[in-house]
Structure formats: C-alpha cells, structure tokens
C-alpha cells in the first residue's frame, strides 16, 4: 500500500507501526453503500486497471439469490444479500476465498414488479456489527463475525410509514450512535446499539435513496429523498430545515443526493426528470441550474474534480456521460454501456454495463478511452462495482457474484 513507503523510511517503532496499520487497512475497505466516504470513490491505489481481453482472473464466485444489493467489505469479510423462494439471505463471505462464514435468512417476498425483484439495500458494516433494512421495513443489527442477531424490529410498522411501491431501498446510514433510515416522509433514526427509536417523521412514502450526511452552517443535517421532495433534516431530532420539491414519474427518487460543496447539493432522477444543482442560501435552496443532461434512474453519479460521471438514461436507452458540475453542460457521451453502474478508483472509471461488459479507463472530462474491457457474464447488471483490497466485486440481478483479481501483480 502506498502509505507504507514513507513509514518505512522513517523506521518507526513496532508499536507505532501497528497503531497505524488498522487505519491503513480500513481505508481500503468498502464498508457501506457508495464506499468509505459515501461518494462512490474507492480509496484504493494499489491495483492494476489492465487485464487481458478475456477478463481479470476470477478469485471466486457465489450464488446469492435475486437482487441488486451491492457488496460491502470490512475486516476481511464481504457481505451482500439476495432472495430465494420468498426469503432474503444476508451472506457473509471470507473476502479473499469466498468461503461462506455465515448466513442469515428471513421471510420476504420477491415482489418482481416490472423487474426481477429481490433485495435492494446494501449491508452497512460499522465496527463489530452489520446493519440491514429489508424492502418491507425489517431492520436488523447482527454480529459481523458470527451473524448472531443483536436486535431486530419492524421499523416501518413502528413509525407507521407507508411502504413505497418497490419497497425500501435506502441502506442504513450509521452516524455516531444513530442508525438513520429513509423510512417515512423524511426519515427515522434509532439507537444503533439497542434499536430504540430516537425520532421519526410523517407517514408519507419515502424515496429509494440512502440518507446522506450534510454539514451546513454549523448544523449536522441529513439529506433525505422523499417520494416528491428532497429534504434536509436536523441530525439530532429529525426536524425539517428545508425542502425542495422534486416530482418524478412513479415517485422514483432513487439516486442519492450529492454534497457538492459546503453550500451546494446535486440531485438527479430518471424517467426523463433530469438533474439540478442547488445552492443553500440561508435556510433555502436556490436552483443554480436544472436540465436533463443527467437522468439517474438508480445509481447516483460520481463527482470527481468538478465533473459528474453518470449513467444517463431515457426511456430504455442509457449511456455513460460526463457533465461539468458548475454549468451542467455535457463534456462527453459514451454509448456502449447502456444501463449499468460505475465507481471510481485512483482516477479510473470502473463501469459495468447492463449486459455484463466491464470497462475501465481514466476519468477525464476530455473523453472516455477504456484501457481494458471484457465480458464478465450474462444477465442484468445494475449494481455498483466495488473495488476493495485489489478485488473487484460484481453481481447480476439473478444473483451471480464474481470476485475478480485486480491486484497490482496483474500484468
């Protein structure tokens, strides 16, 4: 890892080195939805974007059940979920070998409404626990090492929240001692240790995005996408500070809002709704620009160096696109992937197309030139690619999970 070289040159004591190692290892983990800093960017640098036309070596594969949950990686374990026979299963694997460490199964309908159905929210790892929200509002806290249930509850029933058409899809946000959930009009929070309800909002349908922390004007806030608005609420009590109306066909606000600066928030939705950059002036959001250059139906764009990299979709057709944050203007469009998902690591776009083609190339506003591309598998790929410790995790809707070797030893 690149941070070890300067340590070696200073020849610290063994105790000092051991004290630094956990932070170094944790930096390469991907413990929750959208990665270590919740931006879609991996902090990994010791990996190789080059691989042969037949693809990177496959370290291991697994069948996890139908769904779209991404992989979360922490402390040498990889977690994801899937549905079989109207039961969801949370799987815990040895991240290096694919050995099944434990599984937790619970009843949950497949609900294939216009798509495959199955699980949506990704597991969230925090310390020795892993948290999960089901599509029907079942909330779990489990021991990450053993799978033992620390506590569980039906949070939707407790707060009286209506279940959205396609079920709850936002992952659990752990912030200090709070577990924050996109359940209800503009969220709910419980004590992460006990599950005790801390605050709740109205009973209206939520959106499908994960809560996003936002520090603004000395206040700790959460950004929560509801069915018809984006709301900023106080972290301590859930009271709404401001909101911005955002109507989308079928009330599908699924892509996470992006904190784009101390006073700016970017949001986008699919179904030809488009995107907007908001500037928070006092306690009110004002629109800097709004257009249809990014229509993110499921996965949020990734913001890097003032540019948004996104899957832009419209009526069944989608493409990879780069848009300048300040102006909202398109820098380039790349048609190959159609729908799919992306992440960024060490300045490279990692893109998985809907039909299973993996493309890797520099993230640049000048254009996209893949340095590697390969067909990984068949089926539908909508789930974010996750790079952690030199291993790339990909899955399709049917539940095939690949762990690919992108370690620095690759030619």
Tab-separated table of C-alpha atoms in Angstrom:
chain	number	residue	atom	x	y	z
A	1	UNK	CA	0.000	0.000	0.000
A	2	UNK	CA	1.396	3.337	-0.965
A	3	UNK	CA	1.229	4.782	2.566
A	4	UNK	CA	3.692	2.189	3.904
A	5	UNK	CA	6.740	3.504	1.980
A	6	UNK	CA	7.087	6.760	3.932
A	7	UNK	CA	6.529	4.831	7.142
A	8	UNK	CA	9.404	2.507	6.337
A	9	UNK	CA	11.705	5.407	5.531
A	10	UNK	CA	11.090	6.875	8.970
A	11	UNK	CA	11.648	3.449	10.627
A	12	UNK	CA	9.072	3.930	13.388
A	13	UNK	CA	8.884	1.671	16.386
A	14	UNK	CA	6.955	-1.564	16.020
A	15	UNK	CA	4.210	-0.296	18.325
A	16	UNK	CA	3.817	2.898	16.320
A	17	UNK	CA	3.614	0.924	13.078
A	18	UNK	CA	0.997	-1.440	14.478
A	19	UNK	CA	-1.034	1.536	15.635
A	20	UNK	CA	-1.067	2.903	12.100
A	21	UNK	CA	-1.857	-0.329	10.263
A	22	UNK	CA	-5.585	-0.639	11.124
A	23	UNK	CA	-6.303	2.805	9.684
A	24	UNK	CA	-4.390	1.867	6.517
A	25	UNK	CA	-6.303	-1.376	6.090
A	26	UNK	CA	-9.656	0.261	6.840
A	27	UNK	CA	-9.004	2.838	4.113
A	28	UNK	CA	-9.180	0.024	1.549
A	29	UNK	CA	-12.418	-1.377	2.965
A	30	UNK	CA	-15.770	-0.570	1.357
A	31	UNK	CA	-17.947	-0.934	4.467
A	32	UNK	CA	-21.216	0.511	3.213
A	33	UNK	CA	-23.152	1.834	0.223
A	34	UNK	CA	-21.056	4.152	-2.019
A	35	UNK	CA	-17.815	3.347	-0.263
A	36	UNK	CA	-15.658	4.638	2.577
A	37	UNK	CA	-16.576	8.321	2.096
A	38	UNK	CA	-20.054	7.663	0.630
A	39	UNK	CA	-19.017	9.181	-2.703
A	40	UNK	CA	-18.732	6.164	-4.995
A	41	UNK	CA	-14.933	6.550	-4.897
A	42	UNK	CA	-12.609	3.837	-3.634
A	43	UNK	CA	-9.533	4.997	-1.719
A	44	UNK	CA	-7.605	2.103	-3.256
A	45	UNK	CA	-4.427	2.843	-5.212
A	46	UNK	CA	-2.558	-0.493	-5.228
A	47	UNK	CA	-4.426	-2.126	-8.102
A	48	UNK	CA	-3.994	-2.588	-11.831
A	49	UNK	CA	-6.605	-1.370	-14.341
A	50	UNK	CA	-5.111	-3.509	-17.116
A	51	UNK	CA	-6.307	-7.020	-17.848
A	52	UNK	CA	-6.446	-9.297	-20.937
A	53	UNK	CA	-9.452	-9.406	-23.302
A	54	UNK	CA	-10.866	-12.463	-21.557
A	55	UNK	CA	-11.047	-10.506	-18.309
A	56	UNK	CA	-9.321	-10.470	-14.943
A	57	UNK	CA	-8.724	-13.735	-13.067
A	58	UNK	CA	-11.750	-14.932	-11.109
A	59	UNK	CA	-10.799	-15.465	-7.475
A	60	UNK	CA	-14.171	-16.929	-6.537
A	61	UNK	CA	-17.846	-16.993	-7.457
A	62	UNK	CA	-21.038	-17.483	-5.495
A	63	UNK	CA	-24.805	-17.599	-5.950
A	64	UNK	CA	-26.512	-15.199	-3.548
A	65	UNK	CA	-30.114	-15.009	-4.806
A	66	UNK	CA	-32.087	-12.464	-6.807
A	67	UNK	CA	-31.469	-8.813	-6.064
A	68	UNK	CA	-29.435	-5.685	-6.607
A	69	UNK	CA	-27.682	-5.097	-3.279
A	70	UNK	CA	-24.018	-4.168	-3.616
A	71	UNK	CA	-21.171	-5.834	-1.735
A	72	UNK	CA	-19.855	-4.278	1.473
A	73	UNK	CA	-16.333	-5.205	2.590
A	74	UNK	CA	-14.835	-4.787	6.060
A	75	UNK	CA	-12.342	-6.642	8.243
A	76	UNK	CA	-11.711	-9.345	5.667
A	77	UNK	CA	-15.403	-10.136	5.151
A	78	UNK	CA	-17.665	-9.447	2.165
A	79	UNK	CA	-21.424	-9.066	2.676
A	80	UNK	CA	-24.368	-8.971	0.290
A	81	UNK	CA	-27.963	-10.162	0.029
A	82	UNK	CA	-30.342	-11.953	-2.308
A	83	UNK	CA	-33.763	-13.586	-2.419
A	84	UNK	CA	-34.698	-17.227	-2.996
A	85	UNK	CA	-38.136	-18.775	-2.526
A	86	UNK	CA	-39.548	-15.626	-0.912
A	87	UNK	CA	-36.776	-15.454	1.671
A	88	UNK	CA	-33.931	-12.932	1.795
A	89	UNK	CA	-30.480	-14.078	2.879
A	90	UNK	CA	-27.664	-11.917	4.182
A	91	UNK	CA	-24.421	-13.677	3.197
A	92	UNK	CA	-21.044	-13.206	4.874
A	93	UNK	CA	-18.030	-14.455	2.896
A	94	UNK	CA	-14.331	-14.581	3.511
A	95	UNK	CA	-13.367	-11.738	1.164
A	96	UNK	CA	-10.216	-13.474	-0.098
A	97	UNK	CA	-11.504	-17.030	-0.637
A	98	UNK	CA	-15.295	-16.813	-0.933
A	99	UNK	CA	-15.781	-19.269	1.932
A	100	UNK	CA	-19.235	-18.837	3.461
A	101	UNK	CA	-18.754	-17.632	7.034
A	102	UNK	CA	-22.430	-17.386	7.938
A	103	UNK	CA	-25.877	-16.633	6.536
A	104	UNK	CA	-28.984	-15.014	7.999
A	105	UNK	CA	-32.286	-15.867	6.313
A	106	UNK	CA	-35.673	-14.238	6.841
A	107	UNK	CA	-39.032	-14.289	5.077
A	108	UNK	CA	-39.501	-11.615	2.409
A	109	UNK	CA	-41.482	-11.709	-0.862
A	110	UNK	CA	-39.624	-11.484	-4.165
A	111	UNK	CA	-42.001	-8.758	-5.470
A	112	UNK	CA	-40.931	-8.815	-9.145
A	113	UNK	CA	-42.865	-5.727	-10.263
A	114	UNK	CA	-41.695	-4.906	-13.840
A	115	UNK	CA	-38.224	-6.240	-12.989
A	116	UNK	CA	-36.596	-9.209	-11.239
A	117	UNK	CA	-37.416	-8.071	-7.689
A	118	UNK	CA	-35.363	-9.225	-4.729
A	119	UNK	CA	-33.151	-7.280	-2.364
A	120	UNK	CA	-32.287	-3.615	-2.825
A	121	UNK	CA	-30.448	-2.085	0.158
A	122	UNK	CA	-26.778	-2.907	0.697
A	123	UNK	CA	-25.494	-4.078	4.097
A	124	UNK	CA	-23.806	-1.478	6.313
A	125	UNK	CA	-20.834	-2.544	8.443
A	126	UNK	CA	-19.955	-0.483	11.499
A	127	UNK	CA	-17.404	-1.878	13.928
A	128	UNK	CA	-18.433	-5.374	15.018
A	129	UNK	CA	-21.960	-5.126	13.630
A	130	UNK	CA	-23.663	-5.250	10.248
A	131	UNK	CA	-26.998	-3.477	9.672
A	132	UNK	CA	-29.633	-4.206	7.062
A	133	UNK	CA	-33.023	-2.780	6.053
A	134	UNK	CA	-35.375	-5.035	4.079
A	135	UNK	CA	-37.798	-3.885	1.406
A	136	UNK	CA	-40.735	-4.344	3.805
A	137	UNK	CA	-39.081	-2.420	6.642
A	138	UNK	CA	-37.461	-5.160	8.715
A	139	UNK	CA	-34.378	-3.713	10.381
A	140	UNK	CA	-31.564	-5.961	11.605
A	141	UNK	CA	-28.378	-5.486	13.613
A	142	UNK	CA	-26.172	-8.583	13.544
A	143	UNK	CA	-22.753	-9.565	14.796
A	144	UNK	CA	-20.454	-9.185	11.784
A	145	UNK	CA	-18.276	-12.140	12.800
A	146	UNK	CA	-20.961	-14.689	13.660
A	147	UNK	CA	-24.288	-13.473	12.244
A	148	UNK	CA	-25.929	-13.569	15.669
A	149	UNK	CA	-28.861	-11.134	15.817
A	150	UNK	CA	-28.182	-8.340	18.299
A	151	UNK	CA	-31.632	-6.841	17.742
A	152	UNK	CA	-34.303	-6.577	15.066
A	153	UNK	CA	-37.571	-4.721	14.576
A	154	UNK	CA	-40.234	-3.797	12.040
A	155	UNK	CA	-39.310	-0.133	11.737
A	156	UNK	CA	-41.976	0.614	9.112
A	157	UNK	CA	-44.719	-0.582	11.426
A	158	UNK	CA	-43.253	1.197	14.446
A	159	UNK	CA	-43.227	4.595	12.735
A	160	UNK	CA	-46.390	3.973	10.703
A	161	UNK	CA	-44.618	4.561	7.404
A	162	UNK	CA	-46.151	3.570	4.102
A	163	UNK	CA	-44.050	1.140	2.086
A	164	UNK	CA	-43.069	2.568	-1.340
A	165	UNK	CA	-44.187	0.763	-4.495
A	166	UNK	CA	-40.866	-1.047	-4.902
A	167	UNK	CA	-40.114	-1.340	-1.194
A	168	UNK	CA	-37.492	0.416	0.891
A	169	UNK	CA	-34.184	0.581	-0.951
A	170	UNK	CA	-32.001	3.005	1.007
A	171	UNK	CA	-29.184	1.460	3.011
A	172	UNK	CA	-28.723	2.141	6.720
A	173	UNK	CA	-26.586	5.215	7.462
A	174	UNK	CA	-24.588	4.905	10.693
A	175	UNK	CA	-23.690	8.312	12.096
A	176	UNK	CA	-22.215	8.238	15.578
A	177	UNK	CA	-24.698	6.315	17.728
A	178	UNK	CA	-27.549	6.758	15.247
A	179	UNK	CA	-28.788	4.381	12.583
A	180	UNK	CA	-30.583	6.643	10.088
A	181	UNK	CA	-33.157	5.235	7.684
A	182	UNK	CA	-35.058	6.548	4.676
A	183	UNK	CA	-38.367	5.370	6.119
A	184	UNK	CA	-41.340	7.734	6.310
A	185	UNK	CA	-41.799	11.224	4.897
A	186	UNK	CA	-38.255	12.366	5.681
A	187	UNK	CA	-36.575	9.611	7.608
A	188	UNK	CA	-36.275	7.999	11.003
A	189	UNK	CA	-33.409	7.246	13.365
A	190	UNK	CA	-32.799	4.580	16.005
A	191	UNK	CA	-30.061	3.974	18.531
A	192	UNK	CA	-27.597	1.690	16.754
A	193	UNK	CA	-26.802	-0.235	19.953
A	194	UNK	CA	-30.338	-1.095	21.027
A	195	UNK	CA	-32.692	-0.224	18.162
A	196	UNK	CA	-34.592	2.250	20.346
A	197	UNK	CA	-36.456	4.828	18.259
A	198	UNK	CA	-34.840	8.273	18.503
A	199	UNK	CA	-37.009	10.234	16.082
A	200	UNK	CA	-39.399	9.761	13.201
A	201	UNK	CA	-41.113	11.853	10.537
A	202	UNK	CA	-44.502	11.667	8.832
A	203	UNK	CA	-46.031	8.537	7.376
A	204	UNK	CA	-45.797	9.561	3.694
A	205	UNK	CA	-43.848	7.373	1.288
A	206	UNK	CA	-40.100	7.752	1.230
A	207	UNK	CA	-37.926	7.795	-1.843
A	208	UNK	CA	-35.495	4.979	-2.580
A	209	UNK	CA	-32.177	6.713	-1.854
A	210	UNK	CA	-29.894	6.336	1.161
A	211	UNK	CA	-29.682	9.192	3.726
A	212	UNK	CA	-26.659	11.450	3.159
A	213	UNK	CA	-24.940	13.434	5.965
A	214	UNK	CA	-24.539	17.159	5.268
A	215	UNK	CA	-22.692	19.711	7.389
A	216	UNK	CA	-24.049	23.184	6.701
A	217	UNK	CA	-23.726	26.473	8.576
A	218	UNK	CA	-22.593	24.709	11.727
A	219	UNK	CA	-25.512	22.271	11.666
A	220	UNK	CA	-25.393	18.495	11.265
A	221	UNK	CA	-28.103	17.565	8.765
A	222	UNK	CA	-29.247	14.586	6.737
A	223	UNK	CA	-30.379	14.821	3.127
A	224	UNK	CA	-33.335	12.520	2.502
A	225	UNK	CA	-35.020	11.941	-0.829
A	226	UNK	CA	-38.756	11.547	-0.329
A	227	UNK	CA	-41.230	10.452	-2.950
A	228	UNK	CA	-41.753	14.052	-4.105
A	229	UNK	CA	-39.110	16.227	-2.479
A	230	UNK	CA	-35.568	16.444	-1.192
A	231	UNK	CA	-35.493	17.357	2.500
A	232	UNK	CA	-32.716	18.417	4.852
A	233	UNK	CA	-33.437	17.444	8.454
A	234	UNK	CA	-31.604	18.016	11.709
A	235	UNK	CA	-29.496	15.061	12.773
A	236	UNK	CA	-30.427	15.314	16.441
A	237	UNK	CA	-34.212	15.374	16.174
A	238	UNK	CA	-35.249	14.885	12.537
A	239	UNK	CA	-36.932	18.285	12.206
A	240	UNK	CA	-37.077	19.525	8.625
A	241	UNK	CA	-34.850	22.559	7.972
A	242	UNK	CA	-35.655	22.982	4.296
A	243	UNK	CA	-37.029	21.080	1.335
A	244	UNK	CA	-37.007	21.270	-2.443
A	245	UNK	CA	-39.903	19.883	-4.474
A	246	UNK	CA	-38.796	17.151	-6.885
A	247	UNK	CA	-41.533	15.242	-8.742
A	248	UNK	CA	-40.581	12.206	-10.794
A	249	UNK	CA	-42.705	9.712	-12.690
A	250	UNK	CA	-43.837	6.894	-10.373
A	251	UNK	CA	-42.252	8.835	-7.472
A	252	UNK	CA	-38.913	7.129	-8.143
A	253	UNK	CA	-36.258	9.282	-6.499
A	254	UNK	CA	-33.603	6.607	-6.117
A	255	UNK	CA	-30.178	8.158	-6.765
A	256	UNK	CA	-28.559	9.604	-3.634
A	257	UNK	CA	-28.202	13.386	-3.476
A	258	UNK	CA	-24.579	14.501	-3.664
A	259	UNK	CA	-22.962	17.029	-1.358
A	260	UNK	CA	-21.101	19.163	-3.904
A	261	UNK	CA	-19.564	21.719	-1.521
A	262	UNK	CA	-20.309	23.451	1.778
A	263	UNK	CA	-23.394	25.141	0.289
A	264	UNK	CA	-24.253	23.011	-2.727
A	265	UNK	CA	-26.273	19.851	-3.310
A	266	UNK	CA	-26.709	17.971	-6.591
A	267	UNK	CA	-29.717	15.779	-7.292
A	268	UNK	CA	-30.881	13.694	-10.243
A	269	UNK	CA	-33.646	11.252	-11.123
A	270	UNK	CA	-34.582	9.097	-14.094
A	271	UNK	CA	-37.782	8.790	-16.116
A	272	UNK	CA	-36.655	11.859	-18.091
A	273	UNK	CA	-36.752	14.035	-14.947
A	274	UNK	CA	-33.155	15.268	-15.121
A	275	UNK	CA	-30.832	16.933	-12.646
A	276	UNK	CA	-30.285	20.148	-10.711
A	277	UNK	CA	-27.586	21.871	-8.718
A	278	UNK	CA	-28.888	23.631	-5.621
A	279	UNK	CA	-27.184	26.330	-3.604
A	280	UNK	CA	-28.272	26.655	0.014
A	281	UNK	CA	-28.710	30.337	0.814
A	282	UNK	CA	-29.553	30.837	4.448
A	283	UNK	CA	-32.168	28.182	5.053
A	284	UNK	CA	-33.468	27.968	1.495
A	285	UNK	CA	-32.248	26.073	-1.550
A	286	UNK	CA	-31.952	28.029	-4.791
A	287	UNK	CA	-31.554	26.431	-8.225
A	288	UNK	CA	-28.185	27.158	-9.859
A	289	UNK	CA	-29.090	25.141	-12.944
A	290	UNK	CA	-31.560	22.454	-13.950
A	291	UNK	CA	-31.636	20.360	-17.135
A	292	UNK	CA	-31.982	16.821	-18.487
A	293	UNK	CA	-28.303	16.100	-19.117
A	294	UNK	CA	-28.177	13.522	-16.305
A	295	UNK	CA	-31.172	11.275	-15.673
A	296	UNK	CA	-30.022	8.854	-12.997
A	297	UNK	CA	-32.717	6.270	-12.537
A	298	UNK	CA	-30.983	4.106	-9.895
A	299	UNK	CA	-27.350	4.873	-9.138
A	300	UNK	CA	-26.078	8.340	-8.251
A	301	UNK	CA	-23.298	9.910	-10.336
A	302	UNK	CA	-19.756	10.111	-9.001
A	303	UNK	CA	-18.289	13.584	-8.536
A	304	UNK	CA	-14.550	13.970	-9.186
A	305	UNK	CA	-12.589	17.196	-9.741
A	306	UNK	CA	-15.635	19.278	-10.595
A	307	UNK	CA	-17.161	16.768	-13.009
A	308	UNK	CA	-20.023	14.306	-12.658
A	309	UNK	CA	-19.669	10.846	-14.188
A	310	UNK	CA	-23.032	9.149	-14.558
A	311	UNK	CA	-25.284	6.706	-16.339
A	312	UNK	CA	-27.807	8.947	-18.108
A	313	UNK	CA	-30.974	7.089	-19.064
A	314	UNK	CA	-34.077	7.890	-21.095
A	315	UNK	CA	-36.934	5.508	-21.975
A	316	UNK	CA	-34.920	2.299	-22.056
A	317	UNK	CA	-31.800	3.800	-23.613
A	318	UNK	CA	-28.862	4.905	-21.494
A	319	UNK	CA	-25.261	5.971	-21.908
A	320	UNK	CA	-22.185	6.921	-19.910
A	321	UNK	CA	-21.807	10.671	-19.606
A	322	UNK	CA	-19.577	13.364	-18.116
A	323	UNK	CA	-21.163	16.655	-17.066
A	324	UNK	CA	-19.477	19.756	-15.656
A	325	UNK	CA	-20.813	20.411	-12.157
A	326	UNK	CA	-20.717	24.229	-12.260
A	327	UNK	CA	-22.553	24.620	-15.551
A	328	UNK	CA	-24.479	21.382	-16.034
A	329	UNK	CA	-23.103	21.107	-19.566
A	330	UNK	CA	-22.213	17.788	-21.187
A	331	UNK	CA	-18.482	17.251	-21.741
A	332	UNK	CA	-18.819	13.889	-23.479
A	333	UNK	CA	-21.137	10.923	-24.045
A	334	UNK	CA	-20.085	7.275	-24.430
A	335	UNK	CA	-22.835	4.979	-25.733
A	336	UNK	CA	-21.512	1.462	-25.137
A	337	UNK	CA	-22.598	0.517	-21.607
A	338	UNK	CA	-26.322	1.331	-21.922
A	339	UNK	CA	-27.703	0.995	-18.387
A	340	UNK	CA	-25.337	-0.167	-15.669
A	341	UNK	CA	-23.327	1.292	-12.818
A	342	UNK	CA	-19.940	2.819	-12.087
A	343	UNK	CA	-17.457	3.722	-9.403
A	344	UNK	CA	-14.059	5.445	-9.425
A	345	UNK	CA	-10.696	4.382	-8.018
A	346	UNK	CA	-7.349	6.160	-8.336
A	347	UNK	CA	-8.661	8.369	-11.137
A	348	UNK	CA	-10.138	5.494	-13.190
A	349	UNK	CA	-13.767	4.866	-14.057
A	350	UNK	CA	-14.852	1.298	-13.327
A	351	UNK	CA	-18.010	0.731	-15.369
A	352	UNK	CA	-20.181	-2.355	-15.582
A	353	UNK	CA	-22.665	-2.279	-18.434
A	354	UNK	CA	-26.166	-3.639	-18.037
A	355	UNK	CA	-25.290	-6.699	-20.135
A	356	UNK	CA	-22.161	-7.552	-18.170
A	357	UNK	CA	-19.323	-5.809	-20.002
A	358	UNK	CA	-16.644	-4.382	-17.716
A	359	UNK	CA	-14.848	-1.228	-18.898
A	360	UNK	CA	-12.039	0.601	-17.130
A	361	UNK	CA	-10.500	3.880	-18.273
A	362	UNK	CA	-9.266	7.231	-16.974
A	363	UNK	CA	-11.905	9.571	-15.549
A	364	UNK	CA	-11.325	12.678	-17.629
A	365	UNK	CA	-13.562	15.481	-18.899
A	366	UNK	CA	-11.761	15.187	-22.241
A	367	UNK	CA	-13.410	11.849	-23.075
A	368	UNK	CA	-13.584	8.183	-22.130
A	369	UNK	CA	-10.975	5.839	-23.577
A	370	UNK	CA	-11.152	2.381	-21.971
A	371	UNK	CA	-7.769	0.781	-21.319
A	372	UNK	CA	-9.416	-2.574	-20.543
A	373	UNK	CA	-12.726	-4.181	-21.379
A	374	UNK	CA	-14.122	-7.694	-21.070
A	375	UNK	CA	-17.406	-9.573	-20.939
A	376	UNK	CA	-17.848	-10.827	-17.380
A	377	UNK	CA	-21.185	-12.616	-17.534
A	378	UNK	CA	-24.772	-12.533	-18.697
A	379	UNK	CA	-27.988	-11.291	-17.199
A	380	UNK	CA	-28.764	-7.800	-15.956
A	381	UNK	CA	-26.087	-5.759	-14.157
A	382	UNK	CA	-27.384	-2.696	-12.318
A	383	UNK	CA	-25.288	-2.957	-9.155
A	384	UNK	CA	-22.327	-0.697	-8.355
A	385	UNK	CA	-18.896	-2.306	-8.880
A	386	UNK	CA	-16.948	-2.440	-5.611
A	387	UNK	CA	-13.123	-2.383	-5.511
A	388	UNK	CA	-11.580	-3.297	-2.168
A	389	UNK	CA	-8.107	-4.698	-1.392
A	390	UNK	CA	-7.377	-5.360	-5.067
A	391	UNK	CA	-10.582	-7.365	-5.510
A	392	UNK	CA	-13.445	-6.218	-7.726
A	393	UNK	CA	-16.912	-7.456	-6.773
A	394	UNK	CA	-19.634	-7.602	-9.431
A	395	UNK	CA	-23.098	-9.138	-9.383
A	396	UNK	CA	-26.070	-9.546	-11.659
A	397	UNK	CA	-29.767	-9.468	-10.842
A	398	UNK	CA	-30.076	-13.260	-10.889
A	399	UNK	CA	-27.598	-13.464	-8.003
A	400	UNK	CA	-24.324	-14.497	-9.630
A	401	UNK	CA	-21.489	-12.831	-7.699
A	402	UNK	CA	-17.959	-12.517	-9.075
A	403	UNK	CA	-14.817	-11.632	-7.129
A	404	UNK	CA	-12.135	-10.627	-9.657
A	405	UNK	CA	-8.428	-10.102	-9.097
A	406	UNK	CA	-7.280	-6.558	-9.931
A	407	UNK	CA	-4.248	-6.741	-7.666
A	408	UNK	CA	-1.006	-4.990	-8.557
A	409	UNK	CA	0.562	-8.311	-9.540
A	410	UNK	CA	-1.635	-8.398	-12.655
A	411	UNK	CA	0.327	-7.982	-15.951
